Coordinates of C-alpha atoms in Angstrom, one line a residue:
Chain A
X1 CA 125.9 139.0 82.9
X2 CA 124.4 142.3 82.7
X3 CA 122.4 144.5 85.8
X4 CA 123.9 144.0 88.5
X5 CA 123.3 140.1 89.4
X6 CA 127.2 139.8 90.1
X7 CA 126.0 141.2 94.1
X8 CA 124.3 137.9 94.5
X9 CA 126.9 136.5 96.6
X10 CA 127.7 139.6 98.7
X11 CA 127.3 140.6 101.9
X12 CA 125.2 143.2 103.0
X13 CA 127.5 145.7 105.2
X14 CA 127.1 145.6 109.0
X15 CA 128.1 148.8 111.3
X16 CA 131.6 148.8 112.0
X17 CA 133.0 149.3 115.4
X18 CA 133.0 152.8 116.1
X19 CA 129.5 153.0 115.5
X20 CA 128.6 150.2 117.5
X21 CA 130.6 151.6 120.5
X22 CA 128.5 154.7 120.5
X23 CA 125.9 155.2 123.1
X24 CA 122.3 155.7 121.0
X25 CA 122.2 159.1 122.2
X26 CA 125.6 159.8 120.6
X27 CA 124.5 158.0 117.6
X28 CA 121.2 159.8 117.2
X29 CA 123.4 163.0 118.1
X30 CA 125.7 162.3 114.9
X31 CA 122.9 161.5 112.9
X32 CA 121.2 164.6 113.6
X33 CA 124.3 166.7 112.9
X34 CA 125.2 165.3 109.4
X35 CA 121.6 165.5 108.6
X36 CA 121.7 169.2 109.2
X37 CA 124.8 169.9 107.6
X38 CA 124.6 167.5 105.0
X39 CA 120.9 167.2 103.6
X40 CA 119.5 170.6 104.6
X41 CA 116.5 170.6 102.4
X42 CA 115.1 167.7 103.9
X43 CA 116.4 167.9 107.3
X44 CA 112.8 169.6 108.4
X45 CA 111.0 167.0 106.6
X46 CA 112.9 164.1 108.9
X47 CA 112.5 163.0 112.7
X48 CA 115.7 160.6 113.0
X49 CA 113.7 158.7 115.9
X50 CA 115.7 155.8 117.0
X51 CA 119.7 154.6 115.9
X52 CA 120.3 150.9 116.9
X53 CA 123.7 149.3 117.4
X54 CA 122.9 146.8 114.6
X55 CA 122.7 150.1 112.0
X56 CA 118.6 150.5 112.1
X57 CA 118.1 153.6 111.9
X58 CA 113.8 154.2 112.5
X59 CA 113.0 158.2 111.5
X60 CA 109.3 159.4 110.9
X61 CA 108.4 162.1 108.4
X62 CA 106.8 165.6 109.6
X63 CA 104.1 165.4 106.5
X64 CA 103.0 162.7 104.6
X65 CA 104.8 162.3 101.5
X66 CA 103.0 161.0 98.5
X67 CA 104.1 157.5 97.1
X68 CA 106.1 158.7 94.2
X69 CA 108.1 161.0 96.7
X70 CA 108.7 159.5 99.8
X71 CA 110.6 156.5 98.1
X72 CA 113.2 158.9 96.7
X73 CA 113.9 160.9 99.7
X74 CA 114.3 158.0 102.1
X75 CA 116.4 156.3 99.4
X76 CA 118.2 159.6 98.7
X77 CA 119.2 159.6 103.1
X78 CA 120.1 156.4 103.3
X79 CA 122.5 156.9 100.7
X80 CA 123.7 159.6 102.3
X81 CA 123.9 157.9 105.3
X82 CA 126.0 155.7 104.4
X83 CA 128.3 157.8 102.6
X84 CA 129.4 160.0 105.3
X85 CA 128.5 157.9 108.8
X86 CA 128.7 154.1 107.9
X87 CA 127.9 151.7 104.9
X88 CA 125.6 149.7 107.7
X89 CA 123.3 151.8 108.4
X90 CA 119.6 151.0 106.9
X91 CA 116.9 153.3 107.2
X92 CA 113.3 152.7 108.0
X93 CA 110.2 154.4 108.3
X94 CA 107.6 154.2 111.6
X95 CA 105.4 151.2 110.7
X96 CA 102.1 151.5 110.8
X97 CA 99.4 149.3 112.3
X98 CA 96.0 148.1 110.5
X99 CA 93.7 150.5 109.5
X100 CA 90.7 147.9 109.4
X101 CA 88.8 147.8 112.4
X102 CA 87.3 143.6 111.8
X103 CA 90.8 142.5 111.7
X104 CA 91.4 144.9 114.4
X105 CA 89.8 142.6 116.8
X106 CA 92.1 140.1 116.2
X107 CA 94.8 142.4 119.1
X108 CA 97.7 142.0 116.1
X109 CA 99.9 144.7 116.7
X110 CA 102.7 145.3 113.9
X111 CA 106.3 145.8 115.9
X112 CA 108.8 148.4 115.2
Chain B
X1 CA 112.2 122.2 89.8
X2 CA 108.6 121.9 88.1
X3 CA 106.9 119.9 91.3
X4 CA 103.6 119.0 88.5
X5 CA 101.1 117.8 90.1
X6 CA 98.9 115.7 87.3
X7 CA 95.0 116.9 87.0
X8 CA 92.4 115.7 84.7
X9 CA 93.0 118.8 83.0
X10 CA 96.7 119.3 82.9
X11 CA 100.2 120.1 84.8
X12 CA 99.5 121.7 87.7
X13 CA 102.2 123.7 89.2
X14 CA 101.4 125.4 92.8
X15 CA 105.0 124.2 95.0
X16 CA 107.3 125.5 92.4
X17 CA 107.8 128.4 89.8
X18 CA 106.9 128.4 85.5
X19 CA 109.4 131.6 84.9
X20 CA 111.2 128.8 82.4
X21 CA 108.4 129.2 80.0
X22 CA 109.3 133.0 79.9
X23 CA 112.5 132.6 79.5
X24 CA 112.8 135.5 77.1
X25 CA 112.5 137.8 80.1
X26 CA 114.9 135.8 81.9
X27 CA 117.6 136.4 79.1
X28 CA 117.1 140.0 78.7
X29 CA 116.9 140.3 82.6
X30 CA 120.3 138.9 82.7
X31 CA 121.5 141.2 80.0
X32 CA 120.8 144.1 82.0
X33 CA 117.4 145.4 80.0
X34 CA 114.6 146.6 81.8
X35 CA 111.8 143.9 81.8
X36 CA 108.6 144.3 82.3
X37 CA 106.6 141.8 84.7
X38 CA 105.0 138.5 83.8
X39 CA 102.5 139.0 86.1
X40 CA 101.3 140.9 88.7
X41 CA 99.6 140.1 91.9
X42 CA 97.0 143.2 92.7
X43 CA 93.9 144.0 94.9
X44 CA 90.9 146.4 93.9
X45 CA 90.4 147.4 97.5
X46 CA 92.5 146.7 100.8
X47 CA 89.0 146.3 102.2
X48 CA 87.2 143.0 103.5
X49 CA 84.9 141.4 105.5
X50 CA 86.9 138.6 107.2
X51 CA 89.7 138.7 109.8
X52 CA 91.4 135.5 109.6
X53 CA 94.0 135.0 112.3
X54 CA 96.7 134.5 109.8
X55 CA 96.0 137.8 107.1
X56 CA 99.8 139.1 105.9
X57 CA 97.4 142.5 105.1
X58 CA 97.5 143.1 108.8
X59 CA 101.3 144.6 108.0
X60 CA 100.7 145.9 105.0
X61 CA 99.4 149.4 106.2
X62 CA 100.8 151.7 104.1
X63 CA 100.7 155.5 104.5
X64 CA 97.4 156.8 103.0
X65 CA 94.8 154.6 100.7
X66 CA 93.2 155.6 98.1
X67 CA 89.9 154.4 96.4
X68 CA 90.4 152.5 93.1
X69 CA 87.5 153.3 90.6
X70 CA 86.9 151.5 88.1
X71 CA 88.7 153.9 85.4
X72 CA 92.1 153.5 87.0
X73 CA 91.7 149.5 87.0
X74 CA 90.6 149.6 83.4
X75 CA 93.6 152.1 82.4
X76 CA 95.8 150.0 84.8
X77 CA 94.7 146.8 82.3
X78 CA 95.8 149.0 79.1
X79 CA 98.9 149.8 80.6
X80 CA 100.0 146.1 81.3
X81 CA 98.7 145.1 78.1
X82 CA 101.0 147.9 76.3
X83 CA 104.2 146.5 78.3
X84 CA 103.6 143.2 78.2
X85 CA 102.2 141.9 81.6
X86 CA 100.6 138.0 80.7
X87 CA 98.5 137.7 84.0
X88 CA 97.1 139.2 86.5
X89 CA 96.0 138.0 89.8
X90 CA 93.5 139.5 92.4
X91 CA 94.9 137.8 95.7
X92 CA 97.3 140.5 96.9
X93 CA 96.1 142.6 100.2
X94 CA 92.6 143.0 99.8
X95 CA 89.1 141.1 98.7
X96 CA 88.5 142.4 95.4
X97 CA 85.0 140.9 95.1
X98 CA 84.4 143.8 96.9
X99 CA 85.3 146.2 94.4
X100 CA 82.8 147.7 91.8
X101 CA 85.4 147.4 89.4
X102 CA 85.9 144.0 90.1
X103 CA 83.5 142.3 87.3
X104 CA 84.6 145.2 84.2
X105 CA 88.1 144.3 85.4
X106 CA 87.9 140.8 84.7
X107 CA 86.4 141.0 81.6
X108 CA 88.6 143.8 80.3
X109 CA 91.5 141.9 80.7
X110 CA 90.0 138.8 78.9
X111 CA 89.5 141.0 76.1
X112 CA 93.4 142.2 76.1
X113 CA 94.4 138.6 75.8
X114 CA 95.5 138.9 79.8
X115 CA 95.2 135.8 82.1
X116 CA 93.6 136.7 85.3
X117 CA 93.5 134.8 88.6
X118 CA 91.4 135.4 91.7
X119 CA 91.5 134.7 95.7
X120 CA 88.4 135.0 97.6
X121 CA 86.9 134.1 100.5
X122 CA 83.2 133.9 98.4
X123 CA 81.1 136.0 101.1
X124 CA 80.1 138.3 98.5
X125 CA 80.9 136.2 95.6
X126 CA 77.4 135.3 94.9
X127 CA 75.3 133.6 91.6
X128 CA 75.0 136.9 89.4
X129 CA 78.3 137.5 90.1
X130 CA 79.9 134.5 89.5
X131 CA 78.0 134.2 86.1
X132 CA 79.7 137.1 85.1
X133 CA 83.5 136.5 85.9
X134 CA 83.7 132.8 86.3
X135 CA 84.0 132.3 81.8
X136 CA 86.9 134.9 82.0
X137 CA 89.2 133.4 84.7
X138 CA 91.9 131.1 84.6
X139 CA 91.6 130.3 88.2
X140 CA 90.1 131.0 91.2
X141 CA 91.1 129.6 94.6
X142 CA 88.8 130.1 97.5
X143 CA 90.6 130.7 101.3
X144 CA 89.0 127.9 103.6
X145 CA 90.5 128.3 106.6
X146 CA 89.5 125.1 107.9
X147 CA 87.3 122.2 106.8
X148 CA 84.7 122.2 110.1
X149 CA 82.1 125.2 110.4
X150 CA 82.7 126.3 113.5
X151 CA 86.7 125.9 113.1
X152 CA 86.3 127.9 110.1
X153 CA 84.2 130.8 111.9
X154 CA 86.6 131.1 114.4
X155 CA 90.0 131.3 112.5
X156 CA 88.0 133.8 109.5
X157 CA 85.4 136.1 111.4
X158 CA 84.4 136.3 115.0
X159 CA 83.9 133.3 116.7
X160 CA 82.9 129.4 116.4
X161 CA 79.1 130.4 116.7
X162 CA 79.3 132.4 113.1
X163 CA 79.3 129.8 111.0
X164 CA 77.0 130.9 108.5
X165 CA 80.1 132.5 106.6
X166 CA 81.2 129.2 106.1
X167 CA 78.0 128.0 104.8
X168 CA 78.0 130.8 102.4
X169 CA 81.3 130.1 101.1
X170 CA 80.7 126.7 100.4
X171 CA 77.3 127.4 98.9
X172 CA 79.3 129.5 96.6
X173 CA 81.8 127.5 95.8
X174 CA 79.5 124.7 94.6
X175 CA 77.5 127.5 93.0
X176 CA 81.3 127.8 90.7
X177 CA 81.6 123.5 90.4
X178 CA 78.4 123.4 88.9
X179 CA 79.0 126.1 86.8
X180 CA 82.0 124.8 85.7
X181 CA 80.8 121.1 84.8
X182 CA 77.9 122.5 83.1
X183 CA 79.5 125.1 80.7
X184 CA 82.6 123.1 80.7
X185 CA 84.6 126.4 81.5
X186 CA 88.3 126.5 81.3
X187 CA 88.4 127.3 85.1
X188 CA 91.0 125.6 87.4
X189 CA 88.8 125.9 91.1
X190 CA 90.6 125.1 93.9
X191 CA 90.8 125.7 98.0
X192 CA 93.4 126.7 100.4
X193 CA 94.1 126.3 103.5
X194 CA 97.0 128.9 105.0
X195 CA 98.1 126.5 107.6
X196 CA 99.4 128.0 111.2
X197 CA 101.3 125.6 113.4
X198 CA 98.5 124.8 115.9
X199 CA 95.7 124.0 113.4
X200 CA 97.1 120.9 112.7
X201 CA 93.9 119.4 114.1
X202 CA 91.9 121.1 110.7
X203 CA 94.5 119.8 108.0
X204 CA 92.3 116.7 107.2
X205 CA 89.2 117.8 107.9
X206 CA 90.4 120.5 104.8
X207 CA 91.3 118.3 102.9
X208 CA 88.0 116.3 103.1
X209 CA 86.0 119.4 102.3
X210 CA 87.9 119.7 99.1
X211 CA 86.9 116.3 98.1
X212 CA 83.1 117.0 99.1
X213 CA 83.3 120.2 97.6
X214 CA 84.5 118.4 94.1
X215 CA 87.2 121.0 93.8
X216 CA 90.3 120.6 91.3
X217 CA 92.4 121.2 93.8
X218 CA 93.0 121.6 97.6
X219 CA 96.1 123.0 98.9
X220 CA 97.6 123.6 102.2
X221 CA 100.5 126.2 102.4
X222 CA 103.0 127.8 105.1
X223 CA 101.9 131.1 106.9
X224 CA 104.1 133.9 106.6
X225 CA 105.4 136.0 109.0
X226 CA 107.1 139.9 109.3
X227 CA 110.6 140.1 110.2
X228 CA 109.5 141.1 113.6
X229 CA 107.7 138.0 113.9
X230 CA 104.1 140.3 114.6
X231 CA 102.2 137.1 113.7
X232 CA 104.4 134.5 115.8
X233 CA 104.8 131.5 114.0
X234 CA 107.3 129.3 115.1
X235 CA 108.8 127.4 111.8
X236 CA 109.8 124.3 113.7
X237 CA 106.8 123.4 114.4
X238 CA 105.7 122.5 110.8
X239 CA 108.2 119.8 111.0
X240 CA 105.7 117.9 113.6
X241 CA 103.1 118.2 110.7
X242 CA 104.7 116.4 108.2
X243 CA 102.7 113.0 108.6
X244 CA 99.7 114.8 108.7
X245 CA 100.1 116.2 105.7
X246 CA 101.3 113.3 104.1
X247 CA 98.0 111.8 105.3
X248 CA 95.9 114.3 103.5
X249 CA 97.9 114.5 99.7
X250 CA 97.2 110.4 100.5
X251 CA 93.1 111.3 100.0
X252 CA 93.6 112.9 96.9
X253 CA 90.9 111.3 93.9
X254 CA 90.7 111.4 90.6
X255 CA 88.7 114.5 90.7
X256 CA 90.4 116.3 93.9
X257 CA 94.4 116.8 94.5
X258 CA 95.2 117.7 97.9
X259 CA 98.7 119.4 96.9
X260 CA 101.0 120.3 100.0
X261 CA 103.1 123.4 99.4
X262 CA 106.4 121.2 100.6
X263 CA 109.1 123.6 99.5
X264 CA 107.6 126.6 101.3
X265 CA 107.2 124.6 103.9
X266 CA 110.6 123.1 104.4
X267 CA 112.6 126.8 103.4
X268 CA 110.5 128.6 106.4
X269 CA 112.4 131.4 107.5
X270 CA 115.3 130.6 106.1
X271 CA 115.7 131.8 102.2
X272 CA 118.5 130.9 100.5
X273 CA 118.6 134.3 98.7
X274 CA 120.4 137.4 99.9
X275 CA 118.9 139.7 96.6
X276 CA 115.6 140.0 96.2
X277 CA 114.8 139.5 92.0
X278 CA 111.9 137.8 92.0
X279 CA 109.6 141.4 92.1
X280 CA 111.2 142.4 88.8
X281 CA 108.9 139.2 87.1
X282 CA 106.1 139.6 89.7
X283 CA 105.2 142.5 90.8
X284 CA 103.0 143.3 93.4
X285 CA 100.2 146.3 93.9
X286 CA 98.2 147.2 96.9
X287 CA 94.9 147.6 97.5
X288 CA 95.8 151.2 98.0
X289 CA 97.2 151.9 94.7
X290 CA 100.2 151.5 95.7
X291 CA 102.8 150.2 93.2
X292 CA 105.9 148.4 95.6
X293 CA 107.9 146.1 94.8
X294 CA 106.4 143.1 96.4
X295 CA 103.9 142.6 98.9
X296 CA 106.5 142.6 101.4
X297 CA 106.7 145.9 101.4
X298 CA 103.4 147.8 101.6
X299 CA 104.0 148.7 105.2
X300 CA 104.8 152.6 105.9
X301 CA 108.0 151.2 107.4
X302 CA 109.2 150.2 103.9
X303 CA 108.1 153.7 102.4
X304 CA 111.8 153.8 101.0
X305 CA 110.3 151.0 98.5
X306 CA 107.3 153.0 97.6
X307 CA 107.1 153.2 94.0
X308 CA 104.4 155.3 93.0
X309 CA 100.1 155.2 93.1
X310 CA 98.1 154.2 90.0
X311 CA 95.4 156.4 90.7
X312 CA 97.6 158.7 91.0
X313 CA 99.9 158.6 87.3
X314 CA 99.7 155.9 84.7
X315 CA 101.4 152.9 85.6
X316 CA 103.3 152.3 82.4
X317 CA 105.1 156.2 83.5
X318 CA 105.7 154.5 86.8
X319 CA 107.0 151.2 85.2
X320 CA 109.2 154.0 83.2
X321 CA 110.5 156.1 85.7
X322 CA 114.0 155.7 87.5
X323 CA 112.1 155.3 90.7
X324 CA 111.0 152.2 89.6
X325 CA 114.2 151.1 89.1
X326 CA 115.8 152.5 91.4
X327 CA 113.7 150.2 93.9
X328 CA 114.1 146.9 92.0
X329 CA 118.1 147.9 91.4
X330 CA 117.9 148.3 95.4
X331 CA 116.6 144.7 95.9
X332 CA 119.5 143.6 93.7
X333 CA 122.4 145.5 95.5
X334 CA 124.3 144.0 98.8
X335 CA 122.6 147.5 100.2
X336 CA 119.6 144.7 100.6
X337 CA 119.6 141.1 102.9
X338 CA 116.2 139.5 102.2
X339 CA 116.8 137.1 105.2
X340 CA 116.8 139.7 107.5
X341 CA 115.1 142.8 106.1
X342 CA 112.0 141.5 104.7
X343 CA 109.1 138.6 106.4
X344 CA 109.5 135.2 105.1
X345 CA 108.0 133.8 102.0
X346 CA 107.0 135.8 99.3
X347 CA 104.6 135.4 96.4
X348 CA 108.0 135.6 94.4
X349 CA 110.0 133.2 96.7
X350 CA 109.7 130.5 94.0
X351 CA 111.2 132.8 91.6
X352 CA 113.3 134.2 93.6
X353 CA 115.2 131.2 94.5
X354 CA 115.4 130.0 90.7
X355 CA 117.0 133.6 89.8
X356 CA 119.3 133.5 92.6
X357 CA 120.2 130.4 91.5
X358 CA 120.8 131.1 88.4
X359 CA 122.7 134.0 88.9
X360 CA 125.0 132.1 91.0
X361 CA 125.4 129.6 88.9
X362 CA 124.4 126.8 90.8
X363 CA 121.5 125.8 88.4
X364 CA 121.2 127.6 85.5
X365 CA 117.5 128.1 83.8
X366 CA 116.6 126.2 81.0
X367 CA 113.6 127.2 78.3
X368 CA 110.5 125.2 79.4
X369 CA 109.5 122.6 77.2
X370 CA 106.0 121.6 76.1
X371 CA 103.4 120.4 77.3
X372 CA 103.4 124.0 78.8
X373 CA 101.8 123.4 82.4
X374 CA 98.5 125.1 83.2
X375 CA 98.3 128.7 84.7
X376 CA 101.8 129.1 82.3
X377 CA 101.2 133.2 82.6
X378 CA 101.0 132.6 86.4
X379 CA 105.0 132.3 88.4

């Protein structure tokens, strides 16, 4: 079996207990610090914005980032994330809500 | 596995999955090669004139669109042709009978030997229109919301009072039956119905239209939802609608086959699937341009899946590049949990399931065997 179907039976890593026990300020701290240390050419580019308990780590970008771009430098931190903080962390960017003003009406708001 | 429903003019497959009648990709999927898609589910525009309660395109914003002219979608056509794409089909996150490139795209892709689909609410899909596309499709299915007019106004525009969209649909649509009969096209023309828990008061007055309506097919499928639940439907409740829906597959004619989308239905929120390998074999593309793995994914908040734009660079460099496989290889990795990091039910949940399963072991896919089913080039 070729690719890499032998992960179908995995688990996908949680956070383990050290980052859970943080407080999120201490948890966006650390994030902040290995970002700067770590990934320096992008650390201007990146807003780490929120750092849940359950590894959910929300960040916004300081300019928009073409498609064929932006999927290689989130990619490329989360990696890195999980490298040098913990395997569970999983990195998102801020949703965005419709842009059509019809289906506007409707009051759907997309969550976070 | 192949839930066939039997038409006057063929197998018809809508609750299940025909990736055993490519099962070439399949084998050379499993031996690690890079495959191209079967098919892929696009838009020519993110744009449209509805706003129907239930519309997945309400969280698909993603960061910046861009307008699709008609040279992209022709070069797009070229590109799929040159790897080996078998269908297309215009459902995806926009109305693409909006689109001026929506009538050279169809035909284009006839002429490469590409099957092409298309969903539509029929505002805009008028006569001249339909003349022009309706000999070059495989398919077309037609979102009905609801089989009263003033149920139908209220769940796909702004109220109960507009129900003069619904009449134009429906003029439309028996604009496309007529057509059909008359040049006895190759065209499978059916309706759908995206059923939300508390319409369950509209399930057989739908399923009534389609038999007025002398459509092929009428089917009623699952909504989904984000994994934030923006749209709130509450899975359970489908469970109260089962004799309902058994009532209204019961009213199914010679003509007419009101098909129930059962396994959707029953899985809900609940895949069976941690790995997401169903986007490798169909692919979807935004009405942006955006190239992303699936649907799914189109939000900003996914931007780590963001592939590339096809106005932007040719798709087959996309299809090409280590980005793109990067993402897919992403999907596949235990870095991924489709039952918590993605909304429920996919276009590629049937395939998805079958691959999973197959990599697992627990049913292994087998070649298809003939009669081929219609819509083969469609998962």
């Amino acid at each position: 079996m070729g690719g890499n179907l032998h992960f179908a039976n995995f688990d996908t890593p949680t956070p383990g207990s050290a980052w859970m026990m943080l407080s999120e300020d201490e948890r966006l701290s650390r994030l902040k610090d290995v970002l700067t240390k770590g990934m320096s050419s992008v650390a201007n580019l990146i807003v780490i914005t929120s750092a849940k308990d359950d590894g959910q780590v929300i960040v916004s970008l300081q300019e928009q980032l073409p498609a064929d771009k932006r999927g290689t430098v989130l990619l490329d931190l989360e990696a890195f994330l999980k490298e040098t903080v913990d395997q569970g962390l999983v990195v998102w960017l801020d949703g965005l809500g419709d842009k059509n003003s019809l289906r506007n009406l409707r009051g759907i708001e997309v969550k976070a | 596995m192949t839930a066939a429903v039997q038409t006057r003019e063929g197998a018809l497959i809508l609750d299940s999955h025909k990736l055993s009648y490519h099962f070439d990709r399949v084998q050379a999927w499993e031996a690690g090669e890079r495959v191209a898609p079967v098919s892929v589910d696009m838009s020519l525009t993110r744009a449209c004139g509805a706003m129907c309660s239930f519309c997945y395109a309400m969280m698909q914003e993603s960061q910046a669109r861009s307008s699709i002219k008609t040279a992209h979608a022709l070069n797009l056509l070229d590109d799929f042709a040159e790897i080996g794409v078998r269908s297309v089909s215009l459902v995806s996150d926009g109305e693409s009978t909006l689109s001026k490139a929506y009538v050279p795209f169809i035909q284009h892709a006839a002429s490469l030997g590409i099957d092409v689909g298309n969903a539509t609410n029929a505002w805009e899909w008028e006569p001249e229109k339909i003349e022009q596309v309706l000999p070059y499709l495989t398919w077309i299915r037609f979102t009905v919301a609801a089989g009263r007019p003033e149920s139908y106004a209220s769940i796909m525009y702004k109220g109960p009072e507009h129900t003069e969209v619904f009449d134009r649909a429906v003029r439309h649509i028996k604009y496309a039956v007529d057509l059909k009969k008359r040049n006895r096209l190759p065209v499978t023309l059916g309706i759908q119905m995206v059923l939300m828990p508390h319409l369950k008061d509209e399930i057989i007055p739908f399923a009534q239209l389609g038999l007025d309506l002398g459509v092929d097919y009428a089917v009623i499928k699952h909504c989904s939802d984000d994994e934030q639940h923006t749209l709130g439907i509450d899975y359970s409740q489908y469970e109260g609608l089962h004799g309902l829906l058994t009532q209204a597959e019961s009213m199914s004619n010679e003509q007419t086959k009101v098909i129930v989308k059962w396994s959707k239905i029953r899985d809900g929120d609940k895949p069976t699937y941690k790995r997401f390998y169903g986007p490798q074999f169909l692919l979807q593309i935004s009405g942006s341009g955006l190239v992303a793995p699936s649907g799914m994914f189109f939000n900003a908040r996914y931007s780590k899946l963001h592939i590339g734009n096809f106005t932007e660079e040719r798709f087959k460099d996309i299809w090409e590049s280590e980005r793109y496989w990067r993402a897919m290889n992403y999907l596949a990795s235990p870095a991924f949990d489709a039952q918590t990091m993605m909304g429920t039910l996919p276009i590629q949940h049937y395939v998805s399931v079958a691959l999973d399963n197959h990599a697992k072991g627990i049913q292994r896919m087998q070649p298809g065997v003939d009669p081929k089913p219609l819509h083969v080039n469609f998962l």
